Short mmCIF file of C-alpha atoms in Angstrom, two decimals:
data_model
loop_
_atom_site.label_atom_id
_atom_site.label_comp_id
_atom_site.label_asym_id
_atom_site.label_seq_id
_atom_site.Cartn_x
_atom_site.Cartn_y
_atom_site.Cartn_z
CA MET B 1 -21.17 11.45 0.02
CA LEU B 2 -19.21 8.63 -1.05
CA HIS B 3 -20.56 6.79 -4.51
CA PRO B 4 -18.44 4.17 -4.71
CA GLU B 5 -18.77 1.97 -8.73
CA ARG B 6 -17.18 -1.05 -9.86
CA ILE B 7 -15.04 0.17 -13.35
CA ILE B 8 -13.23 -1.09 -16.27
CA GLU B 9 -10.03 0.47 -17.09
CA TYR B 10 -7.78 0.04 -18.86
CA PRO B 11 -3.35 0.36 -19.15
CA SER B 12 -2.22 3.41 -19.69
CA LEU B 13 -0.38 3.42 -22.81
CA GLU B 14 3.02 3.13 -21.95
CA GLU B 15 1.81 0.18 -20.40
CA LEU B 16 0.96 -2.07 -22.82
CA PRO B 17 2.97 -4.76 -24.93
CA GLU B 18 4.94 -3.20 -28.50
CA GLN B 19 3.00 -4.64 -30.71
CA LEU B 20 -0.36 -2.56 -29.13
CA GLN B 21 1.15 0.39 -28.73
CA GLN B 22 1.57 0.99 -32.28
CA PRO B 23 -2.61 0.59 -33.84
CA LEU B 24 -3.51 2.49 -30.75
CA SER B 25 -1.42 6.15 -31.75
CA GLU B 26 -2.81 5.26 -34.77
CA TRP B 27 -6.65 5.34 -34.03
CA ASP B 28 -6.14 7.82 -31.45
CA ASP B 29 -4.50 9.78 -34.65
CA GLU B 30 -7.77 8.99 -36.23
CA ALA B 31 -10.13 9.33 -34.24
CA ASP B 32 -11.97 12.34 -32.35
CA PHE B 33 -10.77 10.88 -28.95
CA ALA B 34 -7.80 9.21 -27.52
CA TYR B 35 -7.45 5.83 -25.98
CA SER B 36 -5.65 7.34 -22.99
CA ASP B 37 -9.51 9.61 -22.72
CA LEU B 38 -11.64 7.29 -23.71
CA LEU B 39 -10.78 3.67 -22.03
CA SER B 40 -7.78 3.98 -20.78
CA VAL B 41 -7.06 4.94 -16.51
CA ALA B 42 -9.73 6.38 -14.61
CA THR B 43 -9.69 9.37 -13.02
CA GLY B 44 -10.13 10.00 -9.03
CA CYS B 45 -10.06 8.81 -6.55
CA LYS B 46 -9.91 4.71 -6.48
CA ILE B 47 -8.96 1.29 -5.21
CA GLY B 48 -6.48 -0.24 -7.91
CA GLY B 49 -6.45 -0.21 -11.17
CA TRP B 50 -4.11 1.21 -13.19
CA VAL B 51 -1.40 4.22 -13.26
CA SER B 52 -1.45 7.63 -15.52
CA TRP B 53 1.70 8.96 -16.25
CA GLY B 54 1.15 12.46 -16.74
CA LEU B 55 4.27 14.04 -15.34
CA THR B 56 6.93 11.66 -16.09
CA ASP B 57 7.36 8.01 -18.06
CA MET B 58 6.50 5.35 -16.94
CA TYR B 59 8.82 4.54 -14.47
CA LYS B 60 8.93 0.15 -12.37
CA LEU B 61 8.02 0.49 -7.93
CA ALA B 62 9.46 -2.45 -6.73
CA CYS B 63 9.39 -2.96 -3.34
CA GLU B 64 12.48 -1.94 -1.14
CA VAL B 65 12.76 -5.09 0.87
CA CYS B 66 12.21 -8.29 -1.37
CA GLY B 67 12.70 -6.27 -5.37
CA ALA B 68 9.30 -7.56 -6.94
CA GLU B 69 7.36 -4.78 -8.63
CA THR B 70 4.83 -3.21 -6.55
CA GLU B 71 0.78 -2.88 -7.03
CA LEU B 72 -1.00 -0.06 -6.94
CA LEU B 73 -3.38 -0.01 -4.12
CA LEU B 74 -4.97 3.48 -3.35
CA LYS B 75 -4.94 6.42 -5.76
CA PHE B 76 -6.06 9.78 -3.40
CA ALA B 77 -6.59 12.12 -6.50
CA SER B 78 -7.31 16.45 -7.08
CA SER B 79 -10.61 16.20 -9.25
CA GLU B 80 -12.63 13.14 -9.98
CA TRP B 81 -12.93 13.61 -13.70
CA GLU B 82 -10.93 16.08 -16.00
CA ASP B 83 -12.03 19.24 -16.21
CA ASP B 84 -12.50 19.85 -20.07
CA GLY B 85 -14.94 18.51 -20.95
CA GLU B 86 -14.51 15.05 -21.41
CA GLN B 87 -17.17 13.21 -19.91
CA ARG B 88 -16.23 9.59 -19.79
CA TRP B 89 -15.39 9.13 -15.94
CA ARG B 90 -18.05 11.21 -14.74
CA PRO B 91 -20.87 9.86 -13.47
CA LEU B 92 -24.14 9.46 -15.39
CA GLU B 93 -26.23 10.81 -12.60
CA GLU B 94 -24.14 14.06 -12.78
CA ARG B 95 -23.80 14.90 -15.69
CA ARG B 96 -27.27 17.63 -15.11
CA ILE B 97 -24.99 19.42 -13.10
CA LEU B 98 -23.14 23.03 -14.12
CA ARG B 99 -20.02 23.91 -13.99
CA GLY B 100 -19.10 26.22 -11.69
CA THR B 101 -22.45 25.98 -9.66
CA PRO B 102 -21.54 24.83 -5.48
CA GLU B 103 -22.90 21.91 -6.28
CA TYR B 104 -20.51 21.04 -9.16
CA ALA B 105 -17.92 22.00 -6.87
CA GLN B 106 -18.79 18.94 -4.02
CA ILE B 107 -18.74 16.62 -6.64
CA HIS B 108 -15.95 17.53 -8.53
CA GLU B 109 -13.96 18.29 -5.97
CA PRO B 110 -15.04 16.20 -3.16
CA THR B 111 -12.56 15.35 -1.07
CA THR B 112 -10.76 18.94 -1.23
CA LEU B 113 -7.28 17.16 -1.25
CA GLN B 114 -5.59 19.69 -3.53
CA LEU B 115 -2.25 17.61 -4.37
CA GLY B 116 0.67 19.21 -6.02
CA ARG B 117 -1.19 21.15 -10.14
CA ASP B 118 -4.38 18.77 -9.85
CA ALA B 119 -1.92 15.88 -9.23
CA SER B 120 -2.80 12.53 -7.94
CA LEU B 121 -0.62 10.48 -5.45
CA TYR B 122 -0.19 7.04 -6.43
CA ILE B 123 0.25 4.72 -3.00
CA PHE B 124 1.53 1.13 -4.25
CA VAL B 125 2.00 -1.73 -1.99
CA CYS B 126 3.97 -4.72 -2.37
CA PRO B 127 2.70 -8.17 -3.52
CA GLN B 128 4.39 -10.63 -1.59
CA SER B 129 4.00 -9.53 2.04
CA ALA B 130 2.34 -5.71 3.35
CA ASP B 131 4.92 -5.77 6.07
CA HIS B 132 7.09 -4.30 2.97
CA GLY B 133 6.01 -1.45 3.65
CA TYR B 134 4.61 1.36 0.36
CA ARG B 135 5.37 3.08 -2.01
CA LEU B 136 4.66 6.34 -3.31
CA SER B 137 4.55 8.57 -6.99
CA ILE B 138 2.43 11.71 -7.53
CA GLN B 139 1.52 12.05 -11.52
#
């Protein structure tokens, strides 16, 4: 069952201005959690938002027709949240469901997609024209 919800997320550390990267890196070192886990780039399937550059360094995906920087349209993920106990992106209503149960599997991996080794497929489009096609990235 699909339960879309609006969330607030922030860019990955690599996409932030350099003057913010250093203070956030220091905060990560001092805190019990990291910026990327708490505020940045939501896990799971989504429309729009930011990209998690987990497999590669960040790179530009320019439109192959006009050269404009493409924008994230859709993200399809192998799971809806990280399965390491991190709770930030897990819906409040589902936190009571125990890992290892059939109900947990249904909400953790509702699409049953298996992209690479638990990766995500990002679909980018040109902001100038939908006729320019799309670009893909797996992270």
